[in-house]
PDB file of C-alpha atoms in Angstrom:
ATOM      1  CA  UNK A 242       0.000   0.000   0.000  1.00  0.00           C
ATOM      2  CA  UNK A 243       1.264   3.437  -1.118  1.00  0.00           C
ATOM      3  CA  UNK A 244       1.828   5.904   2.008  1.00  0.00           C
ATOM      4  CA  UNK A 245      -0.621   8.428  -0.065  1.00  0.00           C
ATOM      5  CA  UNK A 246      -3.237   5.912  -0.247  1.00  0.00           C
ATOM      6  CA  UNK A 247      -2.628   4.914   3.554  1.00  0.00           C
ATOM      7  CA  UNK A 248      -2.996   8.514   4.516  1.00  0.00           C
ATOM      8  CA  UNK A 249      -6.450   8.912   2.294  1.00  0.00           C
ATOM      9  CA  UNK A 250      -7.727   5.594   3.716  1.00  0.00           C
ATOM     10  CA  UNK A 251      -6.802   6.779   6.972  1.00  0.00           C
ATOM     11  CA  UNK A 252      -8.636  10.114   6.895  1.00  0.00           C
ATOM     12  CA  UNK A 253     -11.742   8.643   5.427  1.00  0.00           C
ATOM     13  CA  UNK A 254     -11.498   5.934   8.384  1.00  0.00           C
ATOM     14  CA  UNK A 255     -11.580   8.934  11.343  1.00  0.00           C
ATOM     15  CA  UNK A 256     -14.112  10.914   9.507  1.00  0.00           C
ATOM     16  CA  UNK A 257     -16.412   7.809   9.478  1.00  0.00           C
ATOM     17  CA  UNK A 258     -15.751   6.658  13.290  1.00  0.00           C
ATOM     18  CA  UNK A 259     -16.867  10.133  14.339  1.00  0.00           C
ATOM     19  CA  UNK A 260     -19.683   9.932  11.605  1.00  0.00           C
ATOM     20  CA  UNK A 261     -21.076   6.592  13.208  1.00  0.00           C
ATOM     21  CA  UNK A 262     -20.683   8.298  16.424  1.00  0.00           C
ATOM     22  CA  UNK A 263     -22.512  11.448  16.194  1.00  0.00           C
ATOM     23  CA  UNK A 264     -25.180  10.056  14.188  1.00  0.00           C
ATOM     24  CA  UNK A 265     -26.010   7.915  16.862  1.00  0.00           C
ATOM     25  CA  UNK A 266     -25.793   9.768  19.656  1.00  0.00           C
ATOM     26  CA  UNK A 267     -28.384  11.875  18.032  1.00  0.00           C
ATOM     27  CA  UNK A 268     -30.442   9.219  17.398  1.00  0.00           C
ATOM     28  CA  UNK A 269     -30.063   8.592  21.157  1.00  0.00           C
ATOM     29  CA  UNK A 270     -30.829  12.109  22.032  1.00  0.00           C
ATOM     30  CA  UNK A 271     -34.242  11.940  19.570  1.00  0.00           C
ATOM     31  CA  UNK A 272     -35.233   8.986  21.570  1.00  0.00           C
ATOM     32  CA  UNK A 273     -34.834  10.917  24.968  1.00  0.00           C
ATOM     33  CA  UNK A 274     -35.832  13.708  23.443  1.00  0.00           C
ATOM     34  CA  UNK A 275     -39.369  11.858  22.090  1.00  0.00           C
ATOM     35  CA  UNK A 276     -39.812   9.861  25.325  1.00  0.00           C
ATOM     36  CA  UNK A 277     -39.635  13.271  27.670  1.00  0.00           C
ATOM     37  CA  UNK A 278     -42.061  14.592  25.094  1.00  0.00           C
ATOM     38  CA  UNK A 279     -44.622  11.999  25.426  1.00  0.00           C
ATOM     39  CA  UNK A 280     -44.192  11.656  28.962  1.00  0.00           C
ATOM     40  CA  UNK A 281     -44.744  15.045  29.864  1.00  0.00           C
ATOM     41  CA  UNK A 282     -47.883  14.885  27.233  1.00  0.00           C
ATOM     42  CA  UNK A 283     -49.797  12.474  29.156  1.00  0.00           C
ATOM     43  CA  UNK A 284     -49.037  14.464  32.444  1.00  0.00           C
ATOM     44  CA  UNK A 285     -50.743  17.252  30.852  1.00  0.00           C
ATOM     45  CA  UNK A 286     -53.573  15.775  30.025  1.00  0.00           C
ATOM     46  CA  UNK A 287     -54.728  14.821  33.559  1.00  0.00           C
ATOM     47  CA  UNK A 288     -56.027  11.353  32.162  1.00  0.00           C
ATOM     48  CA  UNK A 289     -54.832   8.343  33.807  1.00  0.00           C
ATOM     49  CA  UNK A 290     -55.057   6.468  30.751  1.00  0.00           C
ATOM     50  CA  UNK A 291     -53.483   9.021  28.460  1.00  0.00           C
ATOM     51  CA  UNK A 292     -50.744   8.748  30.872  1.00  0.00           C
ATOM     52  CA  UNK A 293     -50.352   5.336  31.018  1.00  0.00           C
ATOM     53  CA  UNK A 294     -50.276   5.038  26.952  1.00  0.00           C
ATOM     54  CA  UNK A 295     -47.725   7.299  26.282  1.00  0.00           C
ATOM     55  CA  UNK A 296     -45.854   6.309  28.778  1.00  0.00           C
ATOM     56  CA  UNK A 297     -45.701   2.829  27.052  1.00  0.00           C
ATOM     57  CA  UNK A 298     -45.486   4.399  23.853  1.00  0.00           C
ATOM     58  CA  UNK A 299     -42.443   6.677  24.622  1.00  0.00           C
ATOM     59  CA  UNK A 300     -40.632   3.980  26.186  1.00  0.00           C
ATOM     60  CA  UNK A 301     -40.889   1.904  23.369  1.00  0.00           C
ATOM     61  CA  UNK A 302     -39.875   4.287  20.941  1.00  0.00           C
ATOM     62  CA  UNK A 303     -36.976   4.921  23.306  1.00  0.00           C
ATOM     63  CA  UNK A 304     -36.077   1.461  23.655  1.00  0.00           C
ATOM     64  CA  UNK A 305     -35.885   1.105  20.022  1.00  0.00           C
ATOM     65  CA  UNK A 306     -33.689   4.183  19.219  1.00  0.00           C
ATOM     66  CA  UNK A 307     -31.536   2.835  21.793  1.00  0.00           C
ATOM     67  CA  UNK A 308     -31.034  -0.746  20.669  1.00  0.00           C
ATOM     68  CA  UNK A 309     -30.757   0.635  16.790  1.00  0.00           C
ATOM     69  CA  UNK A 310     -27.745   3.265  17.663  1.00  0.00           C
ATOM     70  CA  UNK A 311     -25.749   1.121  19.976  1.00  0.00           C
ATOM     71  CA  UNK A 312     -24.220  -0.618  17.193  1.00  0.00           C
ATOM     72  CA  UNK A 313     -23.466   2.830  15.469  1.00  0.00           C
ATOM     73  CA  UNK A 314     -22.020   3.800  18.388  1.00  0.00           C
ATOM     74  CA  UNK A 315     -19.662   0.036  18.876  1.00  0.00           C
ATOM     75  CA  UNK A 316     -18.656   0.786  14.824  1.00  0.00           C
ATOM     76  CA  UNK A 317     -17.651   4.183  15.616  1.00  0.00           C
ATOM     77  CA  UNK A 318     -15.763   3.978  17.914  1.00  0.00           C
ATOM     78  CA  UNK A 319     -14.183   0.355  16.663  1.00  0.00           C
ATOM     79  CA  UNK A 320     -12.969   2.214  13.416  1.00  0.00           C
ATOM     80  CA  UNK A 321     -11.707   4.437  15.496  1.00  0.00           C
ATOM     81  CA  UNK A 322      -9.528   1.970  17.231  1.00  0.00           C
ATOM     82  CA  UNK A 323      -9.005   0.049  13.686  1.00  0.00           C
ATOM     83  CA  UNK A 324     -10.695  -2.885  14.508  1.00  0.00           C
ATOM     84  CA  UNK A 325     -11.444  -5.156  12.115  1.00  0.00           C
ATOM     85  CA  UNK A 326     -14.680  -6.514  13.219  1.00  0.00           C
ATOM     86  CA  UNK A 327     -15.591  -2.265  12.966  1.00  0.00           C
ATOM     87  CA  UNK A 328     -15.343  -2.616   9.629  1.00  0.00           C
ATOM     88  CA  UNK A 329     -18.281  -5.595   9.141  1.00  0.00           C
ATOM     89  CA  UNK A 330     -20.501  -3.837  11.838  1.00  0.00           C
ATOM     90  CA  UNK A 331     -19.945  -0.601   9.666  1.00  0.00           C
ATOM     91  CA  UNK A 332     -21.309  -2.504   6.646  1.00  0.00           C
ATOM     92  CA  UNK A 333     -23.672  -4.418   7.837  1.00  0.00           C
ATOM     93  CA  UNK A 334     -25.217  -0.739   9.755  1.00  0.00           C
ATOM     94  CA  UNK A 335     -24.378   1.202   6.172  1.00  0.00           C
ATOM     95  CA  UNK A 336     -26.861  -1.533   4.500  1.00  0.00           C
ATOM     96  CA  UNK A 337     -29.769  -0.986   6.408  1.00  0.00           C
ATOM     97  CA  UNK A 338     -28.827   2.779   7.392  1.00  0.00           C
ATOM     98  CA  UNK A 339     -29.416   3.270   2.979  1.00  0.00           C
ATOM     99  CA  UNK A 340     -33.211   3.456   3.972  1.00  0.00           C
ATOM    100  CA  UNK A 341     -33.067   6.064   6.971  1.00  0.00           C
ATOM    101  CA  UNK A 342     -33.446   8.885   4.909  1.00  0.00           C
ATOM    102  CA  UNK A 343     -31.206  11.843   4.276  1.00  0.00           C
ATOM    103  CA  UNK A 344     -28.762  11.331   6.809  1.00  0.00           C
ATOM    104  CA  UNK A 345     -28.643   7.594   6.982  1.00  0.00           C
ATOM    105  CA  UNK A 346     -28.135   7.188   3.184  1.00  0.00           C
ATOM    106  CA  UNK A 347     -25.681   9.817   2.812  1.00  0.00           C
ATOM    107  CA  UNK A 348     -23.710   7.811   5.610  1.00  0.00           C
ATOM    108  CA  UNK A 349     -24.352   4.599   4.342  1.00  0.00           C
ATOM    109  CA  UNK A 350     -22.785   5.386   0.552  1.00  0.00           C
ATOM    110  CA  UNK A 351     -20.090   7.027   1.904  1.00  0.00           C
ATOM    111  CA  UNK A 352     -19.955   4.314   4.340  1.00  0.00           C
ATOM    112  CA  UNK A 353     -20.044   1.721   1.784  1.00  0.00           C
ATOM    113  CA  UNK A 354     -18.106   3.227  -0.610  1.00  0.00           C
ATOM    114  CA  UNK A 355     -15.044   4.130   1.740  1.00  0.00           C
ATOM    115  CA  UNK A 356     -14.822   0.753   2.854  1.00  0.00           C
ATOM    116  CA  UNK A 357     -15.391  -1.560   0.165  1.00  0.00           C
ATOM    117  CA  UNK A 358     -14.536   1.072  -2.823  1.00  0.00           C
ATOM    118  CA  UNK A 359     -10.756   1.317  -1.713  1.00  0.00           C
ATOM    119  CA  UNK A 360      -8.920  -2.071  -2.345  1.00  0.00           C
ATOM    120  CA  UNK A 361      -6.388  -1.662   0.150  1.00  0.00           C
ATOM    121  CA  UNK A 362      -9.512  -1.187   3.061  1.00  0.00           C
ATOM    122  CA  UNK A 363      -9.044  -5.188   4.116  1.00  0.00           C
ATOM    123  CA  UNK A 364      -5.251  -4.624   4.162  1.00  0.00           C
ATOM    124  CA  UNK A 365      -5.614  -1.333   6.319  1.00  0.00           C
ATOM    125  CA  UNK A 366      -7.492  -3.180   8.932  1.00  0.00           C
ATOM    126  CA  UNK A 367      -5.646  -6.443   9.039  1.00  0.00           C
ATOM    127  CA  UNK A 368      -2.019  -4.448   9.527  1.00  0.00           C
ATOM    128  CA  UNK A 369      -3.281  -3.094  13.095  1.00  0.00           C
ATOM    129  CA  UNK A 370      -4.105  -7.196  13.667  1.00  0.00           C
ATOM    130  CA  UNK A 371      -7.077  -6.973  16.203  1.00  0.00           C
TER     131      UNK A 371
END
C-alpha cells in the first residue's frame, strides 16, 4: 500500500468513526428527546389512561432508538480503534442505514463506498491485527 493511499484511507477511516458516532448519539438524544415529550404529554392531560399510553409508547420508541444506535455507536468507535470486526458492523449498519433517509443514506454510501470502494480497506485493517 502506497503511504498516499494509507494517509487517504486513513482520513476517510476517522471521519467515518466520528460519523457513526454522532449520528447515533443523536439518534439517542431523539429517543430521549421523544420519550420526555410523550411523557410530559400524558401528564398534561390529567387522564390516567393518556398517561399510562404514552408512557408505554415513549418507552418503546426509546427502547428502540436505543437498541438501533448502539451498534453505530460500537462501529464508531471500533474504526476508530481500527478494529477489524468495525469494519463488518460498519457494513452491515451502512446496509440498512441506505433506507433512513437523508442522513442515513448519505452515511451509508459514503460508508459503503469508503470501505469496500478502496482495495487496500481489508489490508488497512488487518495491519493493526485486532
Amino acid at each position: 500500500m502506497k503511504q498516499s493511499e494509507f494517509k487517504e484511507l486513513d482520513k476517510h477511516i476517522n471521519i467515518l468513526g466520528w460519523l457513526h458516532i454522532g449520528l447515533n448519539v443523536l439518534t439517542l438524544c431523539i429517543g430521549v428527546f421523544v420519550f420526555f415529550i410523550l411523557i410530559g404529554a400524558g401528564l398534561l392531560s390529567a387522564d390516567g389512561e393518556a398517561m399510562s399510553i404514552l408512557a408505554v409508547v415513549g418507552t418503546f420508541v426509546m427502547g428502540i432508538l436505543v437498541v438501533v444506535s448502539i451498534p453505530g455507536i460500537l462501529a464508531g468507535w471500533g474504526l476508530l480503534k481500527r478494529k477489524s470486526w468495525a469494519r463488518i458492523l460498519a457494513l452491515v449498519i451502512a446496509f440498512f442505514s441506505l433506507m433512513n433517509f437523508p442522513l442515513g443514506t448519505i452515511l451509508g454510501v459514503y460508508t459503503i463506498w469508503a470501505l469496500l470502494a478502496h482495495d487496500e480497506a481489508t489490508n488497512y485493517f488487518l495491519a493493526y491485527g485486532s
